[in-house]
PDB file of C-alpha atoms in Angstrom:
ATOM      1  CA  MET A   1     168.076 -43.149  67.720  1.00  0.00           C
ATOM      2  CA  LEU A   2     165.979 -46.263  67.187  1.00  0.00           C
ATOM      3  CA  ASP A   3     165.433 -47.545  63.667  1.00  0.00           C
ATOM      4  CA  LYS A   4     161.722 -48.244  64.218  1.00  0.00           C
ATOM      5  CA  ILE A   5     159.023 -47.933  66.816  1.00  0.00           C
ATOM      6  CA  LEU A   6     155.435 -49.089  66.640  1.00  0.00           C
ATOM      7  CA  CYS A   7     152.583 -46.999  68.082  1.00  0.00           C
ATOM      8  CA  VAL A   8     149.385 -48.990  68.698  1.00  0.00           C
ATOM      9  CA  ASP A   9     146.288 -46.990  69.606  1.00  0.00           C
ATOM     10  CA  ASP A  10     142.719 -46.659  68.368  1.00  0.00           C
ATOM     11  CA  ASP A  11     142.641 -42.885  68.862  1.00  0.00           C
ATOM     12  CA  PRO A  12     143.824 -41.011  65.730  1.00  0.00           C
ATOM     13  CA  ILE A  13     144.744 -37.905  67.741  1.00  0.00           C
ATOM     14  CA  THR A  14     146.948 -39.951  70.091  1.00  0.00           C
ATOM     15  CA  LEU A  15     148.637 -41.577  67.089  1.00  0.00           C
ATOM     16  CA  MET A  16     149.214 -38.216  65.408  1.00  0.00           C
ATOM     17  CA  LEU A  17     150.684 -36.724  68.597  1.00  0.00           C
ATOM     18  CA  CYS A  18     152.846 -39.777  69.141  1.00  0.00           C
ATOM     19  CA  LYS A  19     154.226 -39.540  65.619  1.00  0.00           C
ATOM     20  CA  LYS A  20     154.883 -35.789  65.894  1.00  0.00           C
ATOM     21  CA  VAL A  21     156.634 -36.042  69.269  1.00  0.00           C
ATOM     22  CA  VAL A  22     158.767 -39.012  68.165  1.00  0.00           C
ATOM     23  CA  GLU A  23     159.840 -37.045  65.089  1.00  0.00           C
ATOM     24  CA  ARG A  24     160.505 -33.869  67.087  1.00  0.00           C
ATOM     25  CA  VAL A  25     162.829 -35.549  69.590  1.00  0.00           C
ATOM     26  CA  GLU A  26     164.423 -37.697  66.871  1.00  0.00           C
ATOM     27  CA  PHE A  27     163.616 -40.833  68.840  1.00  0.00           C
ATOM     28  CA  ALA A  28     163.195 -43.129  65.817  1.00  0.00           C
ATOM     29  CA  LYS A  29     163.923 -43.080  62.102  1.00  0.00           C
ATOM     30  CA  GLU A  30     160.584 -44.708  61.291  1.00  0.00           C
ATOM     31  CA  ILE A  31     157.251 -44.723  63.131  1.00  0.00           C
ATOM     32  CA  ILE A  32     154.851 -47.538  62.317  1.00  0.00           C
ATOM     33  CA  ILE A  33     151.183 -46.963  63.185  1.00  0.00           C
ATOM     34  CA  ALA A  34     148.594 -49.613  64.091  1.00  0.00           C
ATOM     35  CA  ASN A  35     144.997 -48.764  65.000  1.00  0.00           C
ATOM     36  CA  ASN A  36     144.469 -51.836  67.182  1.00  0.00           C
ATOM     37  CA  GLY A  37     146.143 -55.011  68.366  1.00  0.00           C
ATOM     38  CA  GLU A  38     145.085 -56.981  65.308  1.00  0.00           C
ATOM     39  CA  GLU A  39     146.875 -54.549  62.973  1.00  0.00           C
ATOM     40  CA  ALA A  40     149.955 -54.771  65.203  1.00  0.00           C
ATOM     41  CA  ILE A  41     149.905 -58.586  65.108  1.00  0.00           C
ATOM     42  CA  ASN A  42     149.480 -58.478  61.324  1.00  0.00           C
ATOM     43  CA  TYR A  43     152.559 -56.233  61.190  1.00  0.00           C
ATOM     44  CA  PHE A  44     154.618 -58.709  63.234  1.00  0.00           C
ATOM     45  CA  ASP A  45     153.260 -61.594  61.131  1.00  0.00           C
ATOM     46  CA  ALA A  46     154.574 -59.817  58.023  1.00  0.00           C
ATOM     47  CA  LEU A  47     157.933 -59.243  59.708  1.00  0.00           C
ATOM     48  CA  PHE A  48     158.087 -62.923  60.620  1.00  0.00           C
ATOM     49  CA  GLU A  49     157.459 -63.910  56.998  1.00  0.00           C
ATOM     50  CA  GLU A  50     160.073 -61.407  55.800  1.00  0.00           C
ATOM     51  CA  ARG A  51     162.550 -62.806  58.325  1.00  0.00           C
ATOM     52  CA  LYS A  52     162.301 -66.240  56.679  1.00  0.00           C
ATOM     53  CA  ASN A  53     163.981 -64.770  53.591  1.00  0.00           C
ATOM     54  CA  ASN A  54     166.199 -62.188  55.254  1.00  0.00           C
ATOM     55  CA  ASP A  55     167.965 -62.673  58.585  1.00  0.00           C
ATOM     56  CA  THR A  56     168.798 -58.984  58.932  1.00  0.00           C
ATOM     57  CA  ILE A  57     165.345 -57.409  59.030  1.00  0.00           C
ATOM     58  CA  VAL A  58     164.870 -54.243  61.045  1.00  0.00           C
ATOM     59  CA  TYR A  59     162.040 -54.539  63.535  1.00  0.00           C
ATOM     60  CA  PRO A  60     160.734 -52.182  66.223  1.00  0.00           C
ATOM     61  CA  LYS A  61     162.727 -52.181  69.435  1.00  0.00           C
ATOM     62  CA  LEU A  62     159.901 -50.323  71.158  1.00  0.00           C
ATOM     63  CA  VAL A  63     156.120 -50.617  70.992  1.00  0.00           C
ATOM     64  CA  LEU A  64     153.965 -47.913  72.553  1.00  0.00           C
ATOM     65  CA  LEU A  65     150.781 -49.840  73.315  1.00  0.00           C
ATOM     66  CA  ASP A  66     147.303 -48.767  74.351  1.00  0.00           C
ATOM     67  CA  LEU A  67     145.429 -51.388  76.372  1.00  0.00           C
ATOM     68  CA  ASN A  68     141.820 -50.414  75.690  1.00  0.00           C
ATOM     69  CA  MET A  69     141.074 -50.778  71.990  1.00  0.00           C
ATOM     70  CA  PRO A  70     138.330 -52.333  69.882  1.00  0.00           C
ATOM     71  CA  VAL A  71     138.935 -55.350  67.634  1.00  0.00           C
ATOM     72  CA  MET A  72     141.917 -56.597  69.683  1.00  0.00           C
ATOM     73  CA  ASP A  73     142.966 -54.856  72.881  1.00  0.00           C
ATOM     74  CA  GLY A  74     146.501 -54.544  74.187  1.00  0.00           C
ATOM     75  CA  TRP A  75     146.286 -57.603  76.442  1.00  0.00           C
ATOM     76  CA  GLU A  76     144.957 -59.781  73.605  1.00  0.00           C
ATOM     77  CA  PHE A  77     147.753 -58.461  71.396  1.00  0.00           C
ATOM     78  CA  LEU A  78     150.377 -59.406  74.004  1.00  0.00           C
ATOM     79  CA  GLU A  79     148.868 -62.876  74.473  1.00  0.00           C
ATOM     80  CA  THR A  80     148.926 -63.471  70.703  1.00  0.00           C
ATOM     81  CA  TYR A  81     152.446 -62.022  70.401  1.00  0.00           C
ATOM     82  CA  ILE A  82     153.712 -64.459  73.028  1.00  0.00           C
ATOM     83  CA  SER A  83     151.701 -67.446  71.764  1.00  0.00           C
ATOM     84  CA  ARG A  84     153.352 -66.995  68.353  1.00  0.00           C
ATOM     85  CA  ASN A  85     156.748 -66.945  70.061  1.00  0.00           C
ATOM     86  CA  TYR A  86     157.483 -63.444  68.793  1.00  0.00           C
ATOM     87  CA  HIS A  87     158.946 -62.516  72.178  1.00  0.00           C
ATOM     88  CA  ASN A  88     161.822 -64.897  71.355  1.00  0.00           C
ATOM     89  CA  ILE A  89     162.059 -64.078  67.649  1.00  0.00           C
ATOM     90  CA  PHE A  90     161.985 -60.286  68.120  1.00  0.00           C
ATOM     91  CA  ASP A  91     163.775 -60.599  71.425  1.00  0.00           C
ATOM     92  CA  SER A  92     164.898 -57.006  71.871  1.00  0.00           C
ATOM     93  CA  THR A  93     161.415 -55.522  71.389  1.00  0.00           C
ATOM     94  CA  ARG A  94     160.074 -53.909  74.549  1.00  0.00           C
ATOM     95  CA  PHE A  95     156.652 -52.506  75.337  1.00  0.00           C
ATOM     96  CA  ILE A  96     155.501 -49.378  77.085  1.00  0.00           C
ATOM     97  CA  VAL A  97     151.833 -49.082  77.903  1.00  0.00           C
ATOM     98  CA  LEU A  98     150.175 -45.787  77.010  1.00  0.00           C
ATOM     99  CA  SER A  99     147.145 -45.187  79.161  1.00  0.00           C
ATOM    100  CA  SER A 100     144.827 -42.393  80.183  1.00  0.00           C
ATOM    101  CA  SER A 101     144.638 -43.959  83.649  1.00  0.00           C
ATOM    102  CA  ILE A 102     147.062 -46.301  85.303  1.00  0.00           C
ATOM    103  CA  ASP A 103     145.195 -49.093  87.039  1.00  0.00           C
ATOM    104  CA  PRO A 104     147.142 -51.020  89.735  1.00  0.00           C
ATOM    105  CA  TYR A 105     145.635 -54.228  88.302  1.00  0.00           C
ATOM    106  CA  ASP A 106     147.206 -53.450  84.909  1.00  0.00           C
ATOM    107  CA  ILE A 107     150.576 -52.719  86.501  1.00  0.00           C
ATOM    108  CA  ASN A 108     150.495 -56.034  88.367  1.00  0.00           C
ATOM    109  CA  ARG A 109     149.323 -57.950  85.282  1.00  0.00           C
ATOM    110  CA  SER A 110     152.076 -56.385  83.174  1.00  0.00           C
ATOM    111  CA  LYS A 111     154.779 -58.229  85.128  1.00  0.00           C
ATOM    112  CA  THR A 112     154.141 -61.342  83.038  1.00  0.00           C
ATOM    113  CA  TYR A 113     154.877 -59.510  79.770  1.00  0.00           C
ATOM    114  CA  PRO A 114     157.907 -57.708  78.293  1.00  0.00           C
ATOM    115  CA  ILE A 115     156.466 -54.365  79.453  1.00  0.00           C
ATOM    116  CA  ILE A 116     159.107 -51.967  80.716  1.00  0.00           C
ATOM    117  CA  GLY A 117     156.823 -49.175  81.860  1.00  0.00           C
ATOM    118  CA  PHE A 118     153.661 -47.146  81.749  1.00  0.00           C
ATOM    119  CA  LEU A 119     153.214 -43.649  80.362  1.00  0.00           C
ATOM    120  CA  SER A 120     150.198 -41.414  80.679  1.00  0.00           C
ATOM    121  CA  LYS A 121     148.636 -40.111  77.490  1.00  0.00           C
ATOM    122  CA  PRO A 122     149.490 -38.003  75.655  1.00  0.00           C
ATOM    123  CA  VAL A 123     153.148 -38.718  74.992  1.00  0.00           C
ATOM    124  CA  THR A 124     155.266 -35.650  75.604  1.00  0.00           C
ATOM    125  CA  LYS A 125     158.684 -34.542  74.484  1.00  0.00           C
ATOM    126  CA  GLU A 126     159.965 -34.896  78.064  1.00  0.00           C
ATOM    127  CA  MET A 127     158.726 -38.487  78.314  1.00  0.00           C
ATOM    128  CA  LEU A 128     160.541 -39.494  75.160  1.00  0.00           C
ATOM    129  CA  GLU A 129     163.688 -37.604  76.095  1.00  0.00           C
ATOM    130  CA  ASN A 130     163.785 -39.678  79.299  1.00  0.00           C
ATOM    131  CA  LEU A 131     163.188 -42.891  77.331  1.00  0.00           C
ATOM    132  CA  LYS A 132     166.049 -42.151  74.947  1.00  0.00           C
ATOM    133  CA  THR A 133     168.491 -42.980  77.727  1.00  0.00           C
ATOM    134  CA  GLN A 134     167.113 -46.550  77.886  1.00  0.00           C
ATOM    135  CA  PHE A 135     167.628 -47.141  74.159  1.00  0.00           C
ATOM    136  CA  PRO A 136     171.180 -46.276  73.144  1.00  0.00           C
TER     137      PRO A 136
END
């Protein structure tokens, strides 16, 4: 079981389902919710500040990320995450894109980011059961 995961999506129903399914399959002890990429970056900014005072912070090992969001979309979030060097600081965090449609362009673009896969919305129990094997 992971200590934390972060779900980033602008749809409240998707976030609620994500949280419920994660809890049901006991995939993570804590589920952090962000409504867009800006909230997710703010979360990592706070973790970065906390890390300055405490080397043993617990951070999400998995981020379930929507790409199409207002304020800051998933791609902008990833660009900011990398530009702030968070990919090296939180080096075991991986990303899975949650999408209602999987565009070949997005799949190709994802190869330059720490994205380990794509899942269709909504997240299901079976999807997370399969993912559990990748996160011992």
